mmCIF file of C-alpha atoms in Angstrom:
data_model
loop_
_atom_site.group_PDB
_atom_site.id
_atom_site.type_symbol
_atom_site.label_atom_id
_atom_site.label_comp_id
_atom_site.label_asym_id
_atom_site.label_seq_id
_atom_site.Cartn_x
_atom_site.Cartn_y
_atom_site.Cartn_z
ATOM 1 C CA MET O 1 15.940 -9.948 -26.668
ATOM 2 C CA ALA O 2 13.171 -7.805 -27.462
ATOM 3 C CA VAL O 3 10.042 -7.817 -24.928
ATOM 4 C CA ALA O 4 6.741 -7.019 -26.305
ATOM 5 C CA ARG O 5 5.030 -4.135 -24.205
ATOM 6 C CA LEU O 6 1.678 -3.206 -23.260
ATOM 7 C CA ILE O 7 1.384 0.646 -23.601
ATOM 8 C CA ALA O 8 -2.480 1.224 -23.285
ATOM 9 C CA ALA O 9 -5.417 -0.565 -21.452
ATOM 10 C CA ARG O 10 -8.974 0.439 -21.093
ATOM 11 C CA ARG O 11 -12.463 -1.617 -20.432
ATOM 12 C CA THR O 12 -15.718 -0.571 -20.027
ATOM 13 C CA ALA O 13 -17.526 -0.399 -16.905
ATOM 14 C CA VAL O 14 -18.617 -4.082 -15.629
ATOM 15 C CA VAL O 15 -22.479 -4.214 -15.344
ATOM 16 C CA PRO O 16 -24.609 -7.415 -14.329
ATOM 17 C CA ARG O 17 -26.649 -9.076 -17.158
ATOM 18 C CA GLY O 18 -30.018 -7.540 -17.896
ATOM 19 C CA GLY O 19 -28.952 -4.053 -16.579
ATOM 20 C CA ALA O 20 -27.671 -0.914 -18.438
ATOM 21 C CA PHE O 21 -25.527 -3.179 -20.953
ATOM 22 C CA ALA O 22 -28.537 -5.806 -22.172
ATOM 23 C CA ARG O 23 -29.196 -4.214 -25.425
ATOM 24 C CA LEU O 24 -25.709 -3.496 -26.658
ATOM 25 C CA SER O 25 -24.408 -5.543 -29.603
ATOM 26 C CA LEU O 26 -20.956 -6.738 -29.010
ATOM 27 C CA GLU O 27 -19.571 -4.282 -31.459
ATOM 28 C CA VAL O 28 -21.026 -1.771 -29.472
ATOM 29 C CA LEU O 29 -20.000 -2.638 -26.372
ATOM 30 C CA ALA O 30 -16.043 -3.177 -27.734
ATOM 31 C CA ALA O 31 -15.202 -0.610 -30.685
ATOM 32 C CA PRO O 32 -15.231 2.442 -28.509
ATOM 33 C CA VAL O 33 -12.759 0.654 -25.900
ATOM 34 C CA LEU O 34 -10.401 -0.022 -28.984
ATOM 35 C CA GLN O 35 -10.728 3.186 -29.963
ATOM 36 C CA ALA O 36 -9.698 4.771 -26.405
ATOM 37 C CA CYS O 37 -6.602 2.293 -26.279
ATOM 38 C CA LEU O 38 -5.538 3.682 -29.512
ATOM 39 C CA THR O 39 -5.945 7.082 -28.447
ATOM 40 C CA ASP O 40 -4.389 6.839 -25.517
ATOM 41 C CA ALA O 41 -1.420 5.851 -27.201
ATOM 42 C CA GLY O 42 -1.217 8.279 -29.900
ATOM 43 C CA ILE O 43 -1.642 5.358 -32.307
ATOM 44 C CA ALA O 44 -3.765 5.615 -35.590
ATOM 45 C CA PRO O 45 -5.973 3.265 -36.856
ATOM 46 C CA ASP O 46 -4.324 2.458 -39.920
ATOM 47 C CA GLU O 47 -1.460 1.122 -37.893
ATOM 48 C CA VAL O 48 -2.565 -1.348 -36.315
ATOM 49 C CA ASP O 49 -1.974 -4.917 -37.518
ATOM 50 C CA GLU O 50 -4.220 -7.213 -35.333
ATOM 51 C CA VAL O 51 -7.389 -7.581 -33.016
ATOM 52 C CA ILE O 52 -7.495 -10.595 -31.131
ATOM 53 C CA LEU O 53 -10.608 -11.016 -28.781
ATOM 54 C CA SER O 54 -12.212 -13.677 -26.846
ATOM 55 C CA ASN O 55 -16.113 -14.473 -26.887
ATOM 56 C CA ALA O 56 -17.276 -17.306 -24.997
ATOM 57 C CA LEU O 57 -21.078 -17.343 -24.747
ATOM 58 C CA GLY O 58 -21.610 -14.888 -27.990
ATOM 59 C CA LEU O 59 -22.987 -15.842 -31.856
ATOM 60 C CA GLY O 60 -20.290 -16.444 -33.491
ATOM 61 C CA GLY O 61 -19.554 -14.927 -37.089
ATOM 62 C CA ASN O 62 -15.923 -13.519 -36.201
ATOM 63 C CA PRO O 63 -17.005 -10.840 -33.198
ATOM 64 C CA ALA O 64 -13.569 -9.697 -33.397
ATOM 65 C CA ARG O 65 -13.301 -8.664 -37.263
ATOM 66 C CA ARG O 66 -16.945 -6.740 -36.585
ATOM 67 C CA VAL O 67 -15.456 -5.130 -33.501
ATOM 68 C CA ALA O 68 -12.290 -4.012 -35.838
ATOM 69 C CA LEU O 69 -15.182 -2.632 -38.179
ATOM 70 C CA ALA O 70 -16.848 -0.926 -35.983
ATOM 71 C CA ALA O 71 -14.137 0.862 -34.005
ATOM 72 C CA GLY O 72 -12.822 2.457 -37.572
ATOM 73 C CA LEU O 73 -10.182 0.104 -38.325
ATOM 74 C CA PRO O 74 -8.857 -0.835 -41.660
ATOM 75 C CA GLU O 75 -10.448 -3.646 -43.992
ATOM 76 C CA THR O 76 -7.510 -5.106 -43.791
ATOM 77 C CA VAL O 77 -7.612 -6.015 -40.193
ATOM 78 C CA ALA O 78 -8.762 -9.412 -40.146
ATOM 79 C CA GLY O 79 -9.832 -10.092 -36.458
ATOM 80 C CA LEU O 80 -9.233 -12.916 -34.419
ATOM 81 C CA THR O 81 -11.951 -14.412 -32.323
ATOM 82 C CA THR O 82 -10.544 -17.062 -29.483
ATOM 83 C CA ASP O 83 -12.698 -19.087 -26.734
ATOM 84 C CA ARG O 84 -11.127 -20.360 -23.716
ATOM 85 C CA GLN O 85 -13.886 -19.576 -21.480
ATOM 86 C CA CYS O 86 -12.950 -17.778 -18.173
ATOM 87 C CA ALA O 87 -9.270 -17.441 -19.295
ATOM 88 C CA GLY O 88 -10.022 -15.988 -22.767
ATOM 89 C CA GLY O 89 -9.219 -12.607 -22.215
ATOM 90 C CA LEU O 90 -5.978 -12.928 -20.661
ATOM 91 C CA ASP O 91 -4.882 -15.414 -23.429
ATOM 92 C CA ALA O 92 -5.847 -12.835 -26.072
ATOM 93 C CA ILE O 93 -2.879 -10.577 -24.577
ATOM 94 C CA LEU O 94 -0.878 -13.831 -24.626
ATOM 95 C CA LEU O 95 -1.231 -14.469 -28.470
ATOM 96 C CA ALA O 96 -0.568 -10.874 -29.258
ATOM 97 C CA LYS O 97 2.889 -10.808 -27.588
ATOM 98 C CA ALA O 98 3.538 -13.991 -29.460
ATOM 99 C CA LEU O 99 2.987 -12.294 -32.640
ATOM 100 C CA VAL O 100 4.953 -9.439 -31.648
ATOM 101 C CA ASP O 101 7.996 -11.215 -29.746
ATOM 102 C CA SER O 102 8.136 -13.231 -33.078
ATOM 103 C CA GLY O 103 8.623 -10.205 -35.109
ATOM 104 C CA ALA O 104 5.151 -11.176 -36.858
ATOM 105 C CA ALA O 105 3.201 -7.558 -35.727
ATOM 106 C CA ASP O 106 4.231 -4.657 -33.970
ATOM 107 C CA ILE O 107 0.322 -3.482 -32.959
ATOM 108 C CA VAL O 108 -1.962 -5.896 -31.791
ATOM 109 C CA LEU O 109 -5.651 -4.848 -29.858
ATOM 110 C CA ALA O 110 -6.139 -7.785 -27.600
ATOM 111 C CA GLY O 111 -8.604 -8.628 -25.603
ATOM 112 C CA GLY O 112 -11.926 -9.846 -24.935
ATOM 113 C CA VAL O 113 -16.560 -9.025 -25.007
ATOM 114 C CA GLU O 114 -18.936 -10.799 -23.755
ATOM 115 C CA SER O 115 -22.655 -10.123 -23.453
ATOM 116 C CA TYR O 116 -24.362 -12.409 -21.019
ATOM 117 C CA SER O 117 -27.387 -10.648 -21.314
ATOM 118 C CA ARG O 118 -27.731 -10.906 -24.613
ATOM 119 C CA ARG O 119 -26.266 -14.839 -25.258
ATOM 120 C CA PRO O 120 -28.257 -16.784 -27.436
ATOM 121 C CA LEU O 121 -30.246 -19.668 -26.014
ATOM 122 C CA ARG O 122 -28.700 -23.161 -26.283
ATOM 123 C CA LEU O 123 -30.216 -26.072 -27.863
ATOM 124 C CA ARG O 124 -28.976 -29.761 -28.125
ATOM 125 C CA THR O 125 -29.971 -31.973 -31.002
ATOM 126 C CA ASP O 126 -31.872 -35.090 -29.094
ATOM 127 C CA PRO O 127 -29.704 -38.458 -30.461
ATOM 128 C CA ASP O 128 -32.777 -40.388 -30.252
ATOM 129 C CA GLY O 129 -34.483 -37.931 -32.661
ATOM 130 C CA GLY O 130 -36.931 -36.089 -30.729
ATOM 131 C CA PRO O 131 -36.732 -32.314 -30.021
ATOM 132 C CA PRO O 132 -33.982 -30.536 -29.302
ATOM 133 C CA VAL O 133 -33.009 -30.194 -25.407
ATOM 134 C CA PRO O 134 -32.293 -27.077 -23.695
ATOM 135 C CA TYR O 135 -28.788 -26.572 -22.057
ATOM 136 C CA GLU O 136 -26.567 -24.071 -19.765
ATOM 137 C CA GLN O 137 -23.341 -24.881 -19.700
ATOM 138 C CA ALA O 138 -21.408 -26.441 -22.592
ATOM 139 C CA PRO O 139 -19.399 -29.620 -22.369
ATOM 140 C CA PHE O 140 -15.271 -28.994 -21.189
ATOM 141 C CA THR O 141 -14.719 -32.809 -21.354
ATOM 142 C CA PRO O 142 -15.369 -35.908 -22.842
ATOM 143 C CA TRP O 143 -15.752 -37.119 -19.636
ATOM 144 C CA PRO O 144 -19.676 -36.418 -18.250
ATOM 145 C CA ASP O 145 -18.287 -37.570 -15.005
ATOM 146 C CA ARG O 146 -15.048 -35.408 -14.706
ATOM 147 C CA ASP O 147 -17.383 -32.154 -16.125
ATOM 148 C CA PRO O 148 -18.740 -30.892 -13.064
ATOM 149 C CA ASP O 149 -20.956 -27.995 -12.722
ATOM 150 C CA MET O 150 -18.577 -24.723 -11.683
ATOM 151 C CA ALA O 151 -20.351 -24.168 -8.407
ATOM 152 C CA GLU O 152 -19.898 -27.950 -7.559
ATOM 153 C CA ALA O 153 -16.641 -27.716 -8.239
ATOM 154 C CA ALA O 154 -15.729 -24.284 -6.132
ATOM 155 C CA GLU O 155 -17.644 -26.612 -3.649
ATOM 156 C CA ALA O 156 -15.247 -29.545 -3.896
ATOM 157 C CA LEU O 157 -12.509 -27.053 -3.637
ATOM 158 C CA ALA O 158 -13.788 -25.993 -0.600
ATOM 159 C CA ARG O 159 -14.222 -29.315 1.530
ATOM 160 C CA ARG O 160 -10.559 -30.430 0.107
ATOM 161 C CA LEU O 161 -8.732 -27.393 1.199
ATOM 162 C CA THR O 162 -10.979 -26.663 4.084
ATOM 163 C CA ILE O 163 -11.777 -22.948 2.931
ATOM 164 C CA SER O 164 -15.035 -22.371 5.026
ATOM 165 C CA ARG O 165 -18.075 -20.347 4.148
ATOM 166 C CA GLU O 166 -16.604 -17.739 6.634
ATOM 167 C CA ARG O 167 -13.266 -17.427 4.847
ATOM 168 C CA GLN O 168 -14.651 -16.812 1.941
ATOM 169 C CA GLU O 169 -17.453 -14.494 2.835
ATOM 170 C CA ALA O 170 -14.795 -12.568 4.784
ATOM 171 C CA TRP O 171 -12.713 -12.077 1.111
ATOM 172 C CA ALA O 172 -16.234 -11.394 -0.383
ATOM 173 C CA THR O 173 -16.733 -8.765 2.015
ATOM 174 C CA VAL O 174 -12.734 -7.444 1.684
ATOM 175 C CA SER O 175 -13.447 -7.430 -2.412
ATOM 176 C CA HIS O 176 -16.511 -4.688 -1.891
ATOM 177 C CA ALA O 177 -15.319 -2.668 0.272
ATOM 178 C CA LYS O 178 -11.894 -1.735 -2.145
ATOM 179 C CA ALA O 179 -13.880 -1.434 -4.921
ATOM 180 C CA LEU O 180 -16.330 0.623 -3.191
ATOM 181 C CA ALA O 181 -13.007 2.162 -1.961
ATOM 182 C CA ALA O 182 -11.475 2.659 -5.411
ATOM 183 C CA ASP O 183 -11.624 5.162 -8.196
ATOM 184 C CA LEU O 184 -11.203 3.817 -11.405
ATOM 185 C CA THR O 185 -12.203 6.299 -13.683
ATOM 186 C CA PRO O 186 -9.312 6.087 -15.594
ATOM 187 C CA GLU O 187 -9.553 2.683 -16.858
ATOM 188 C CA ILE O 188 -13.176 2.828 -17.445
ATOM 189 C CA VAL O 189 -14.413 4.053 -21.021
ATOM 190 C CA PRO O 190 -18.254 5.497 -20.368
ATOM 191 C CA LEU O 191 -20.622 4.253 -22.127
ATOM 192 C CA ASN O 192 -24.713 4.083 -21.848
ATOM 193 C CA GLY O 193 -24.092 6.417 -19.060
ATOM 194 C CA VAL O 194 -22.232 3.991 -16.812
ATOM 195 C CA GLY O 195 -19.048 4.785 -16.338
ATOM 196 C CA ARG O 196 -18.414 2.982 -12.804
ATOM 197 C CA ASP O 197 -18.550 -0.830 -11.823
ATOM 198 C CA ALA O 198 -22.542 -1.354 -11.329
ATOM 199 C CA PHE O 199 -21.954 -4.236 -8.855
ATOM 200 C CA PRO O 200 -20.007 -3.268 -5.475
ATOM 201 C CA ARG O 201 -21.963 -3.003 -2.441
ATOM 202 C CA VAL O 202 -21.383 -2.899 1.642
ATOM 203 C CA LEU O 203 -21.964 -6.914 2.080
ATOM 204 C CA SER O 204 -22.937 -6.884 6.053
ATOM 205 C CA PRO O 205 -23.316 -10.026 8.327
ATOM 206 C CA ARG O 206 -27.162 -9.914 7.823
ATOM 207 C CA LEU O 207 -26.975 -9.707 4.204
ATOM 208 C CA LEU O 208 -23.805 -12.060 3.948
ATOM 209 C CA ALA O 209 -26.270 -14.574 6.064
ATOM 210 C CA LYS O 210 -29.635 -14.461 3.811
ATOM 211 C CA ALA O 211 -27.553 -15.130 0.537
ATOM 212 C CA PRO O 212 -29.175 -17.977 -1.563
ATOM 213 C CA VAL O 213 -26.938 -20.962 -1.492
ATOM 214 C CA LEU O 214 -25.806 -22.179 -4.471
ATOM 215 C CA THR O 215 -24.416 -25.208 -2.994
ATOM 216 C CA GLY O 216 -22.469 -26.334 0.180
ATOM 217 C CA SER O 217 -20.154 -23.396 1.332
ATOM 218 C CA ILE O 218 -20.826 -21.945 -1.949
ATOM 219 C CA THR O 219 -23.539 -18.542 -2.070
ATOM 220 C CA ALA O 220 -24.444 -15.778 -4.362
ATOM 221 C CA ALA O 221 -22.477 -13.608 -2.174
ATOM 222 C CA THR O 222 -19.054 -15.538 -2.590
ATOM 223 C CA ALA O 223 -20.179 -16.198 -6.354
ATOM 224 C CA ALA O 224 -19.122 -13.979 -9.391
ATOM 225 C CA VAL O 225 -22.459 -12.375 -10.786
ATOM 226 C CA ALA O 226 -22.849 -13.116 -14.691
ATOM 227 C CA ALA O 227 -22.194 -9.413 -16.292
ATOM 228 C CA ASP O 228 -21.185 -7.824 -20.042
ATOM 229 C CA ALA O 229 -18.476 -5.716 -20.787
ATOM 230 C CA ALA O 230 -15.379 -5.437 -22.797
ATOM 231 C CA ALA O 231 -11.785 -4.784 -22.344
ATOM 232 C CA ALA O 232 -8.928 -4.595 -24.241
ATOM 233 C CA CYS O 233 -4.860 -3.435 -24.162
ATOM 234 C CA LEU O 234 -2.256 -2.288 -27.011
ATOM 235 C CA VAL O 235 0.086 -4.717 -26.963
ATOM 236 C CA VAL O 236 3.099 -3.506 -29.166
ATOM 237 C CA SER O 237 6.761 -3.841 -30.032
ATOM 238 C CA ASP O 238 10.247 -2.554 -28.517
ATOM 239 C CA ARG O 239 9.868 -0.143 -31.436
ATOM 240 C CA ILE O 240 6.305 1.110 -31.217
ATOM 241 C CA ALA O 241 6.706 1.399 -27.130
ATOM 242 C CA GLN O 242 9.632 3.713 -26.896
ATOM 243 C CA GLY O 243 10.627 2.439 -23.489
ATOM 244 C CA ARG O 244 6.385 3.290 -22.481
ATOM 245 C CA GLY O 245 3.817 0.667 -20.778
ATOM 246 C CA LEU O 246 4.791 -2.779 -19.032
ATOM 247 C CA ALA O 247 7.077 -5.507 -20.646
ATOM 248 C CA LEU O 248 5.833 -8.495 -20.467
ATOM 249 C CA LEU O 249 8.378 -10.646 -18.972
ATOM 250 C CA GLY O 250 6.241 -14.359 -18.795
ATOM 251 C CA ALA O 251 3.109 -15.896 -19.996
ATOM 252 C CA ALA O 252 1.848 -19.341 -19.442
ATOM 253 C CA THR O 253 -1.270 -21.454 -20.336
ATOM 254 C CA LEU O 254 -1.522 -24.880 -19.294
ATOM 255 C CA GLY O 255 -4.027 -27.525 -18.372
ATOM 256 C CA GLY O 256 -4.595 -29.289 -15.365
ATOM 257 C CA ALA O 257 -7.200 -32.023 -13.790
ATOM 258 C CA PRO O 258 -11.043 -31.209 -15.476
ATOM 259 C CA GLU O 259 -12.210 -31.571 -12.477
ATOM 260 C CA GLU O 260 -10.449 -28.851 -10.356
ATOM 261 C CA PRO O 261 -10.581 -25.951 -12.559
ATOM 262 C CA GLY O 262 -10.164 -23.773 -9.293
ATOM 263 C CA LEU O 263 -6.563 -25.007 -8.711
ATOM 264 C CA ALA O 264 -5.352 -24.703 -12.371
ATOM 265 C CA PRO O 265 -3.945 -21.290 -12.408
ATOM 266 C CA LEU O 266 -1.297 -22.538 -10.516
ATOM 267 C CA ALA O 267 0.872 -24.592 -12.701
ATOM 268 C CA ALA O 268 1.067 -21.790 -15.246
ATOM 269 C CA ILE O 269 2.219 -18.708 -12.593
ATOM 270 C CA ARG O 270 5.035 -21.302 -10.911
ATOM 271 C CA ARG O 271 5.666 -21.720 -15.210
ATOM 272 C CA ILE O 272 6.743 -17.738 -15.057
ATOM 273 C CA TRP O 273 7.048 -16.802 -11.467
ATOM 274 C CA ARG O 274 9.634 -17.972 -9.804
ATOM 275 C CA GLY O 275 8.915 -15.957 -6.259
ATOM 276 C CA GLU O 276 10.494 -12.317 -7.149
ATOM 277 C CA ALA O 277 8.648 -9.665 -5.258
ATOM 278 C CA LEU O 278 5.446 -8.499 -6.470
ATOM 279 C CA ALA O 279 3.727 -5.187 -6.057
ATOM 280 C CA GLN O 280 0.575 -6.117 -7.364
ATOM 281 C CA ALA O 281 -1.721 -9.294 -8.147
ATOM 282 C CA GLU O 282 -4.766 -9.473 -9.872
ATOM 283 C CA ILE O 283 -5.811 -12.971 -9.249
ATOM 284 C CA MET O 284 -9.740 -13.686 -10.827
ATOM 285 C CA GLU O 285 -12.508 -14.330 -8.490
ATOM 286 C CA ALA O 286 -14.922 -16.086 -10.192
ATOM 287 C CA TYR O 287 -15.570 -17.661 -6.411
ATOM 288 C CA ALA O 288 -14.123 -16.751 -3.332
ATOM 289 C CA VAL O 289 -12.889 -20.100 -2.757
ATOM 290 C CA GLN O 290 -10.900 -20.437 -5.956
ATOM 291 C CA ALA O 291 -9.836 -16.898 -5.257
ATOM 292 C CA LEU O 292 -8.064 -18.100 -2.223
ATOM 293 C CA ALA O 293 -6.719 -21.493 -3.129
ATOM 294 C CA VAL O 294 -4.543 -19.729 -5.725
ATOM 295 C CA ILE O 295 -3.717 -17.112 -3.548
ATOM 296 C CA ASP O 296 -2.700 -20.190 -0.736
ATOM 297 C CA GLY O 297 -1.059 -22.320 -3.198
ATOM 298 C CA ALA O 298 1.109 -19.873 -5.112
ATOM 299 C CA GLY O 299 2.138 -18.398 -1.954
ATOM 300 C CA LEU O 300 1.134 -15.001 -2.629
ATOM 301 C CA ASP O 301 0.775 -12.055 0.074
ATOM 302 C CA PRO O 302 -3.276 -11.805 0.386
ATOM 303 C CA GLN O 303 -2.341 -7.655 0.452
ATOM 304 C CA ILE O 304 -1.197 -7.635 -2.724
ATOM 305 C CA VAL O 305 -3.752 -8.895 -4.463
ATOM 306 C CA ASN O 306 -6.403 -7.224 -6.036
ATOM 307 C CA PRO O 307 -6.018 -4.022 -4.340
ATOM 308 C CA SER O 308 -9.293 -2.120 -5.989
ATOM 309 C CA GLY O 309 -11.662 -4.815 -5.825
ATOM 310 C CA GLY O 310 -11.992 -8.394 -7.667
ATOM 311 C CA GLY O 311 -14.495 -10.101 -9.559
ATOM 312 C CA LEU O 312 -16.808 -10.850 -6.826
ATOM 313 C CA ALA O 313 -17.532 -7.518 -6.395
ATOM 314 C CA ARG O 314 -17.285 -6.204 -10.525
ATOM 315 C CA GLY O 315 -18.749 -9.713 -11.937
ATOM 316 C CA HIS O 316 -17.882 -12.333 -14.234
ATOM 317 C CA PRO O 317 -17.939 -11.177 -17.830
ATOM 318 C CA ILE O 318 -16.694 -14.773 -19.337
ATOM 319 C CA GLY O 319 -14.797 -13.663 -22.311
ATOM 320 C CA ALA O 320 -13.586 -10.264 -20.927
ATOM 321 C CA SER O 321 -12.470 -11.413 -17.626
ATOM 322 C CA GLY O 322 -8.637 -12.359 -17.826
ATOM 323 C CA ALA O 323 -8.262 -8.961 -20.100
ATOM 324 C CA ILE O 324 -9.781 -6.621 -17.043
ATOM 325 C CA LEU O 325 -7.265 -8.457 -15.268
ATOM 326 C CA ALA O 326 -4.535 -6.870 -17.694
ATOM 327 C CA VAL O 327 -6.074 -3.907 -17.348
ATOM 328 C CA ARG O 328 -5.945 -3.610 -13.665
ATOM 329 C CA LEU O 329 -2.455 -4.002 -13.723
ATOM 330 C CA PHE O 330 -1.916 -1.072 -16.432
ATOM 331 C CA HIS O 331 -3.430 1.387 -14.399
ATOM 332 C CA GLY O 332 -2.304 -0.036 -10.526
ATOM 333 C CA LEU O 333 1.262 -1.288 -11.322
ATOM 334 C CA ARG O 334 3.142 1.757 -10.656
ATOM 335 C CA GLN O 335 6.700 0.100 -9.941
ATOM 336 C CA GLY O 336 7.627 -3.368 -10.216
ATOM 337 C CA ARG O 337 6.298 -6.352 -10.838
ATOM 338 C CA GLY O 338 2.807 -7.685 -11.268
ATOM 339 C CA LEU O 339 1.093 -10.874 -11.839
ATOM 340 C CA ALA O 340 -2.687 -11.714 -13.406
ATOM 341 C CA ALA O 341 -3.917 -15.212 -13.116
ATOM 342 C CA ILE O 342 -7.320 -16.775 -14.013
ATOM 343 C CA ALA O 343 -8.711 -20.263 -13.950
ATOM 344 C CA ALA O 344 -11.127 -21.425 -16.782
ATOM 345 C CA ALA O 345 -13.498 -24.558 -17.189
ATOM 346 C CA GLY O 346 -12.131 -28.013 -18.290
ATOM 347 C CA GLY O 347 -9.140 -27.184 -15.700
ATOM 348 C CA ILE O 348 -7.292 -24.640 -17.960
ATOM 349 C CA GLY O 349 -5.244 -21.486 -16.050
ATOM 350 C CA THR O 350 -3.388 -18.751 -17.260
ATOM 351 C CA ALA O 351 -0.954 -16.445 -15.976
ATOM 352 C CA LEU O 352 1.056 -13.267 -17.211
ATOM 353 C CA LEU O 353 3.727 -11.580 -15.756
ATOM 354 C CA VAL O 354 4.575 -7.942 -16.180
ATOM 355 C CA GLU O 355 6.903 -5.473 -15.635
ATOM 356 C CA ALA O 356 6.615 -1.413 -15.021
ATOM 357 C CA PRO O 357 9.328 0.700 -15.792
ATOM 358 C CA SER O 358 12.050 1.603 -13.660
ATOM 359 C CA GLY O 359 12.515 5.264 -12.885
#
């Protein structure tokens, strides 16, 4: 059976909101990333069948179409924009895999783009006829009592699983240290003068102690900062790949308890991974406790998880975060199998299993 393959993967740096990317539109953020993927793979723009991009906070209007046009792809590429919040960027790659596996497409660019800095102000109509009411978090379930604030959900998970603030801080400290030590320039497309992730730093005990508490054991140091970024992967058929790149062996997106989004990736991981040896795993660190819960629950070896740092060190550009995990696998996995997994608001988990070429 033919298996879709990932033959190129690039991203921008991840920059906290209000930083160097704050004035950039979604197409300015993402178009250079798509172009870099095509250049790396030696694929002409007019060979691309589809572009699938996740965007969670934007103005609508099908950003994937705008990005495709800005990247110089032919007007026949319609573009598809998806929103599955944090999981969306990885889900876009799953959709690309499905298109290629089915024979509906040969070459698909998939990933995500998010500008937290330029997200629109949100207003909700007052049902009683009063003025519109501002809001920050969209509803993710029809039941307010099962639709917690994300930080509160993380704290509930920490209490349930007895994951202490100290353990969360230790994980965050290592995430930043690994990011500072890593050379990620081969995967990053320089943009607006930025060619490296802007947020990694040394987390000293003093700095950790001073970090603002969000709720309970969750602090600003153990929660990923809101950020701007774009990431894309080039998913192609065996005929195009000719043995290159990562084989996309398995993929799953599953829902779980809406009030426990941090645990949702476990079901997706179990669907596609049977415990065979992994050389690398990329687990999203929206919160340190969420990453630790997934590592513990799936039985992953912490030594192979996020070897160049994770979301706590980079930041969380929501629609792009899942695609960044796949970019990290593409550039980091030299042999064997790799796993990417991410949780999303509303109790959704997505996982992808890949394999590097042998020999």
